[in-house]
XYZ file of C-alpha atoms in Angstrom:
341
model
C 24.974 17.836 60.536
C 27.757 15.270 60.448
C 29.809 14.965 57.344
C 29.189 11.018 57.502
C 25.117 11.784 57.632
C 25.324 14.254 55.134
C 27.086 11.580 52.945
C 24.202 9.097 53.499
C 21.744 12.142 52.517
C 23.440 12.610 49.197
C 23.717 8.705 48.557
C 19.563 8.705 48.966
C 18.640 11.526 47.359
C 20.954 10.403 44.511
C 19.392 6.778 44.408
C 15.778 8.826 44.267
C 16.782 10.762 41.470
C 18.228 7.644 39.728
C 14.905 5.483 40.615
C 13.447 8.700 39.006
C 15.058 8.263 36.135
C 14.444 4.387 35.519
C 10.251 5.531 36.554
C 10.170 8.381 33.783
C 12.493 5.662 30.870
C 9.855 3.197 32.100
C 7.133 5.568 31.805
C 8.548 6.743 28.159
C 9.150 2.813 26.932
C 5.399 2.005 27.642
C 4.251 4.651 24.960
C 2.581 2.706 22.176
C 2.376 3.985 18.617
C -1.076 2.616 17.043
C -0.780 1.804 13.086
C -3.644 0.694 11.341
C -2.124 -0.833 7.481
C -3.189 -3.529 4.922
C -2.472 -6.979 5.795
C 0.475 -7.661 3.523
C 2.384 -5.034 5.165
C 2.679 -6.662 8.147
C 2.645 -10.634 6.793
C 6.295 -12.042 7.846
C 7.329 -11.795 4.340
C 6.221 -7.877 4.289
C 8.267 -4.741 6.020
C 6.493 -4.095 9.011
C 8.225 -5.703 11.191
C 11.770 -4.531 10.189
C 9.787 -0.919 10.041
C 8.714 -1.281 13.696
C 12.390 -2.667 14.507
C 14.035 0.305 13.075
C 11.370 3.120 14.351
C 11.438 1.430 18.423
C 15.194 1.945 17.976
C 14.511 5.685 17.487
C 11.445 6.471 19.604
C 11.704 4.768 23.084
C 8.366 3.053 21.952
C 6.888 0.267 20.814
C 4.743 0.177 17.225
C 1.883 -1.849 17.247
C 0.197 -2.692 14.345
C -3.380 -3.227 13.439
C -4.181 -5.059 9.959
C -7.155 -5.157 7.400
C -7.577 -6.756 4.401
C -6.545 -3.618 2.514
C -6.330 -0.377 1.591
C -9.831 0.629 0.422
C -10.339 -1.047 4.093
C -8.506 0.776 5.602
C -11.053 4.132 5.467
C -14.017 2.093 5.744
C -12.867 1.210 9.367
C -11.632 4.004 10.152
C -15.486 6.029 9.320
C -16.999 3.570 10.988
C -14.863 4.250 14.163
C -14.947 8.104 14.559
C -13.167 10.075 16.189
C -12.525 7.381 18.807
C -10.507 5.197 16.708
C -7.034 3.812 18.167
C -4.875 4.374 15.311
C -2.286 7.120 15.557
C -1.584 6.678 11.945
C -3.541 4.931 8.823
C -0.690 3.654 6.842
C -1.734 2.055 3.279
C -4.393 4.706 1.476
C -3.081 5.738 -1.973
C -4.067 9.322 -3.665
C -7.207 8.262 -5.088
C -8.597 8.158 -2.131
C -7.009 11.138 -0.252
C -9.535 13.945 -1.000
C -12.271 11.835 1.025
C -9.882 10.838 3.599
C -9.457 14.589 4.265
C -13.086 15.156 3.970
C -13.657 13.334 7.341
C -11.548 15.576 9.123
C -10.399 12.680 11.327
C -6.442 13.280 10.046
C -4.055 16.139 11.073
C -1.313 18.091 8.956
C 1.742 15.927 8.842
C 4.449 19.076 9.336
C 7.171 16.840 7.533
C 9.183 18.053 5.216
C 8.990 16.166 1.749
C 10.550 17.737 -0.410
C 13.323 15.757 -1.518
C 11.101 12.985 -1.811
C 9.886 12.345 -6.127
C 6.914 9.981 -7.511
C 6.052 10.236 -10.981
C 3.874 13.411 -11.666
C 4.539 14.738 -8.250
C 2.824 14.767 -5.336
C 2.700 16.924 -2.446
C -0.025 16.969 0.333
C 0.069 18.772 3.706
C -1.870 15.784 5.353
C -0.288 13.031 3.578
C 2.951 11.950 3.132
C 3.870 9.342 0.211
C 6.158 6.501 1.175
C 6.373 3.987 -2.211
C 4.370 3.818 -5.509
C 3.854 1.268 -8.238
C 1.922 0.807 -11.599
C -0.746 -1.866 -11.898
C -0.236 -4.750 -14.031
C -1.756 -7.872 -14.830
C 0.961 -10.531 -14.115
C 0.957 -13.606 -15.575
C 2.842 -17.369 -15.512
C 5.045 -17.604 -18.757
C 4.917 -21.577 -18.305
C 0.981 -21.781 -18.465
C 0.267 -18.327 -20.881
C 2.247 -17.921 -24.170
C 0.320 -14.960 -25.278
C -0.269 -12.544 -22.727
C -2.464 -9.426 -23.963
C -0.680 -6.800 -24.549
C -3.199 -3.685 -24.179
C -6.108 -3.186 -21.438
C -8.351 -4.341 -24.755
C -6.365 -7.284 -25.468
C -7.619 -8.151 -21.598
C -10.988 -7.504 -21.970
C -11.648 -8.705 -25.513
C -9.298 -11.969 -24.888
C -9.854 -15.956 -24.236
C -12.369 -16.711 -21.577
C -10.649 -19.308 -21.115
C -7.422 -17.254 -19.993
C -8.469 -16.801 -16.543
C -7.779 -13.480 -13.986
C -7.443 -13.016 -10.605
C -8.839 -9.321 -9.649
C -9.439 -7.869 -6.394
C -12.886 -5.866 -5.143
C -12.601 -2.033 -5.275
C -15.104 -2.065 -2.665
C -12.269 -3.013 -0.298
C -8.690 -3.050 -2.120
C -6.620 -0.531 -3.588
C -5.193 -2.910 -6.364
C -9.133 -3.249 -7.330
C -9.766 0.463 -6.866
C -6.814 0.746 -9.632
C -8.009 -1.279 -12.287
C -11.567 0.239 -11.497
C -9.983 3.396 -12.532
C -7.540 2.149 -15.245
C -10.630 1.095 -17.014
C -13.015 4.502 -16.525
C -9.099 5.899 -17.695
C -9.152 3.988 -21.147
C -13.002 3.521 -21.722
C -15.114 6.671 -20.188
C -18.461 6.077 -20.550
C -18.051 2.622 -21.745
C -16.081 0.836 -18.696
C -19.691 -0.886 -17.763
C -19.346 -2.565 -21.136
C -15.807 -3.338 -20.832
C -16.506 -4.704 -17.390
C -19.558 -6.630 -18.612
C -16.761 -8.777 -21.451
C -14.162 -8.648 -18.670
C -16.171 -10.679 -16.493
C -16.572 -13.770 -18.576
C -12.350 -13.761 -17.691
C -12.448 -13.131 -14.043
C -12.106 -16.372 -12.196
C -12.774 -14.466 -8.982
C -13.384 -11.467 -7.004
C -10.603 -11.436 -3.558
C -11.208 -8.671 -0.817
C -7.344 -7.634 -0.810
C -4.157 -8.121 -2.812
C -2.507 -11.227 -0.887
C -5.355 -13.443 -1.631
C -5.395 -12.697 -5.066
C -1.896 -12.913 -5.593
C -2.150 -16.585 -3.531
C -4.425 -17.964 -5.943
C -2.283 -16.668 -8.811
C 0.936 -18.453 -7.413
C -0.734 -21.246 -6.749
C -1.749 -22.085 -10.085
C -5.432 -21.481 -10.119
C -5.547 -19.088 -12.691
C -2.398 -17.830 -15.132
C -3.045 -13.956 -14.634
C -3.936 -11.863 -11.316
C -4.382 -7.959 -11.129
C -0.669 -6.857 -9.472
C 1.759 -4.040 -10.004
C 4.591 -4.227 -12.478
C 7.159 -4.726 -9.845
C 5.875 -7.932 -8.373
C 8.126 -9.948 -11.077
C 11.128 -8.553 -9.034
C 9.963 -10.410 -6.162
C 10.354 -13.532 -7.870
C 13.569 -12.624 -9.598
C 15.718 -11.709 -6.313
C 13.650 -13.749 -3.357
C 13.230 -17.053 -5.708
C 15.391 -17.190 -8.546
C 13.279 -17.510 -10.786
C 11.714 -15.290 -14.048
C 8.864 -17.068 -14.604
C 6.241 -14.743 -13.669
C 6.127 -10.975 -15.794
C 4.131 -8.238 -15.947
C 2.567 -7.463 -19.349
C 3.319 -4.408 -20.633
C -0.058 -2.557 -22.097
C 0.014 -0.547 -24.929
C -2.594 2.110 -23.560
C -0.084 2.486 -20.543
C -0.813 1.315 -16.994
C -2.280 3.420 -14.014
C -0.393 4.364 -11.069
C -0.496 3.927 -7.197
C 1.245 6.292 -4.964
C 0.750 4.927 -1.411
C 0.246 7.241 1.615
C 0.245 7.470 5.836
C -1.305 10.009 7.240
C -1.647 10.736 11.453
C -4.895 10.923 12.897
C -6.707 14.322 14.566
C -7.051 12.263 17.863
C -4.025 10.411 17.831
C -2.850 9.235 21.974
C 0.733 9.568 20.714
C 0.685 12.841 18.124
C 4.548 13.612 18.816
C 5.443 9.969 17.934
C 2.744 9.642 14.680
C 4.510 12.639 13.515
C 7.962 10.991 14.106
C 7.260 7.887 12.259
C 5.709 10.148 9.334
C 9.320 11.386 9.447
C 11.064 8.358 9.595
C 9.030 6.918 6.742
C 10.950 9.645 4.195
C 14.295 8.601 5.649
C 17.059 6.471 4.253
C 15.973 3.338 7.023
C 12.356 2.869 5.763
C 12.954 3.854 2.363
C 15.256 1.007 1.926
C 12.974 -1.185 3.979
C 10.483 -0.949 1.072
C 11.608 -1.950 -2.390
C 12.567 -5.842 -1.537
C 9.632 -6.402 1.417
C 6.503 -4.175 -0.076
C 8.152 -4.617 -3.551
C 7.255 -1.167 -4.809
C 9.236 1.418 -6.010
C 10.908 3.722 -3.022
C 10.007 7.749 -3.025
C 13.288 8.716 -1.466
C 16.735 8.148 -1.129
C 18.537 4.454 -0.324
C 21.071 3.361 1.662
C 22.107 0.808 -0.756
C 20.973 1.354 -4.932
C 17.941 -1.060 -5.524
C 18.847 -4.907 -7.209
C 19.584 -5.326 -10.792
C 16.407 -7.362 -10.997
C 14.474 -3.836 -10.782
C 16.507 -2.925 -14.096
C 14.408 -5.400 -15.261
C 10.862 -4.284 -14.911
C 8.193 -2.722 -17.421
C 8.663 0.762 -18.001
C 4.880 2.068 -18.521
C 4.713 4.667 -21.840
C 2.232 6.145 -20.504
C 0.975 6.951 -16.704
C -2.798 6.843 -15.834
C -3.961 8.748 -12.389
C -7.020 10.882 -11.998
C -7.394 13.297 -9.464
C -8.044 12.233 -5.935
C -11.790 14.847 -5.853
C -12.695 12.922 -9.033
C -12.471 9.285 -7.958
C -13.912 10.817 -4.262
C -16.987 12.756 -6.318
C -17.590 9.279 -8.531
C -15.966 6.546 -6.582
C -19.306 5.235 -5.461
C -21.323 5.569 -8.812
C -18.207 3.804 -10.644
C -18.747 1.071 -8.592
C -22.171 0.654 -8.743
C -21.520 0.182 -12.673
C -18.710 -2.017 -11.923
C -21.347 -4.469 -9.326
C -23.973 -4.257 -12.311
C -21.757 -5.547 -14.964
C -19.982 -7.891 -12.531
C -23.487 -9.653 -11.576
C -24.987 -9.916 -15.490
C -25.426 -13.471 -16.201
């Protein structure tokens, strides 16, 4: 063989093994990641789409996102699909609702390691992994309420006129919250404190952002939120007008969760964006788009307006086989008071 063929050989197979190449990158940037979340995580204002721009810069991938109302939401879709469900991870449950996530055996064991990451009372979970948390608070408009109540009883027992926003536990994990941060403070007699709380609700929303739409836009001076939300205002508007009301009783807590599913099309990359969620990138994502507190470390140490914020005395959070073992019976109570005339 000539030296002048062989050097047209080598120039071919080297342009194969470079078309190769591009194929298999072009093969490898077609992989989708499938994340089913609440709708406010993924509303231009929210962090999914700085999320998605930092994970695709990691992962040769692209994230694509599928929203519901909310969290609650979240693992009524994802019974009603099965096992054939396109989500490679359900991003958006909180621990009181783990225990029967888990019990459907649709979601596999994360393998991340989280220990470094801290919420308050802890929380570790081989399925799970925790990316922000917040308290719940009832936040309120200091130009249109002087008085806001100051315990869970003040709430209940207050002006009817003093209207509330409050979202449906039946679909929301804001309204799941206050479900349980009443059965927290009155046991056996949350149907009765529901039955006097609903002469103040002005409505019942399916998810947080509605709620919280109807609050800013003046249609009622309180809405159920989390005692972070003021900070929003604070840094993104400039303004203090809206606070959270601190309760004497003490508030109950969400820890928010992402878990990858059993059947996931891309397991390698769920278990990379579990990953990625604990890191430095998402983590300080979180506090100024989801405006909830961050589980692990910053790049950058969170704005002063967070300095700011309710500190609750006392933390409220039963345990995630409790709310799982009674979460339909509460509710039941909770749609019998709410429909008394």
């Amino acid at each position: 063989m000539s030296s002048s063929l062989q050097k047209i050989l080598g120039r071919l197979a080297a342009a194969g093994m470079a078309a190769a190449a591009l194929s298999a990158n072009a093969v490898a940037a077609e992989k989708t990641l499938t994340i089913y979340t609440y709708e406010s995580f993924i509303t231009e204002w929210g962090p999914g789409a700085k999320v998605a721009e930092g994970f695709e810069k990691t992962c040769d991938c692209k994230v694509n996102y599928v929203g519901v109302a909310d969290g609650v939401e979240l693992l009524t879709r994802l019974k009603l699909e099965g096992e054939g469900s396109k989500a490679d991870v359900v991003l958006g449950l909180d621990t009181n609702l783990v225990a029967e996530a888990k019990a459907t055996g649709y979601f596999a064991p994360h393998g991340v390691d989280t220990a470094g990451l801290k919420v308050p009372g802890g929380f570790s979970d081989d399925t799970f992994v925790p990316y922000d948390y917040g308290h719940f608070a009832v936040i309120y408009d200091t130009e249109t309420l002087k008085n806001p109540p100051k315990s869970l009883k003040d709430l209940v027992e207050g002006d009817p006129a003093q209207k509330i926003v409050v979202e449906d536990p039946r679909t929301s994990t804001p309204g799941l919250g206050l479900l349980l941060w009443v059965k927290s403070v009155y046991g056996d007699k949350a149907g009765e404190a529901w039955a006097k709380l609903k002469e103040r609700v002005l409505t019942v929303t399916p998810g947080w952002s509605e709620a919280y739409g109807l609050f800013t836009k003046g249609e009622a001076p309180m809405v159920l939120s989390y005692t972070t939300s003021p900070a929003y205002h604070m840094v993104a508007e400039n303004t203090d007008r809206y606070q959270a009301a601190p309760f004497a009783e003490g508030h109950y807590i969400q820890i928010e969760v992402a878990g990858a599913t059993k059947n996931a099309k891309e397991p390698e990359l769920a278990r990379k964006f579990l990953a990625f969620m604990t890191g430095p990138e998402f983590q300080s994502i979180i506090p100024t788009t989801n405006w909830m507190m961050p589980v692990g470390a910053t790049k950058e140490p969170l704005p002063e307006a967070f300095g700011k914020l309710v500190e609750p005395q006392k933390t409220f959070l039963l345990p995630s086989e409790e709310v799982a073992a009674n979460r339909k019976a509460w509710i039941d109570e909770w749609l019998v008071a709410m429909s008394k005339n």
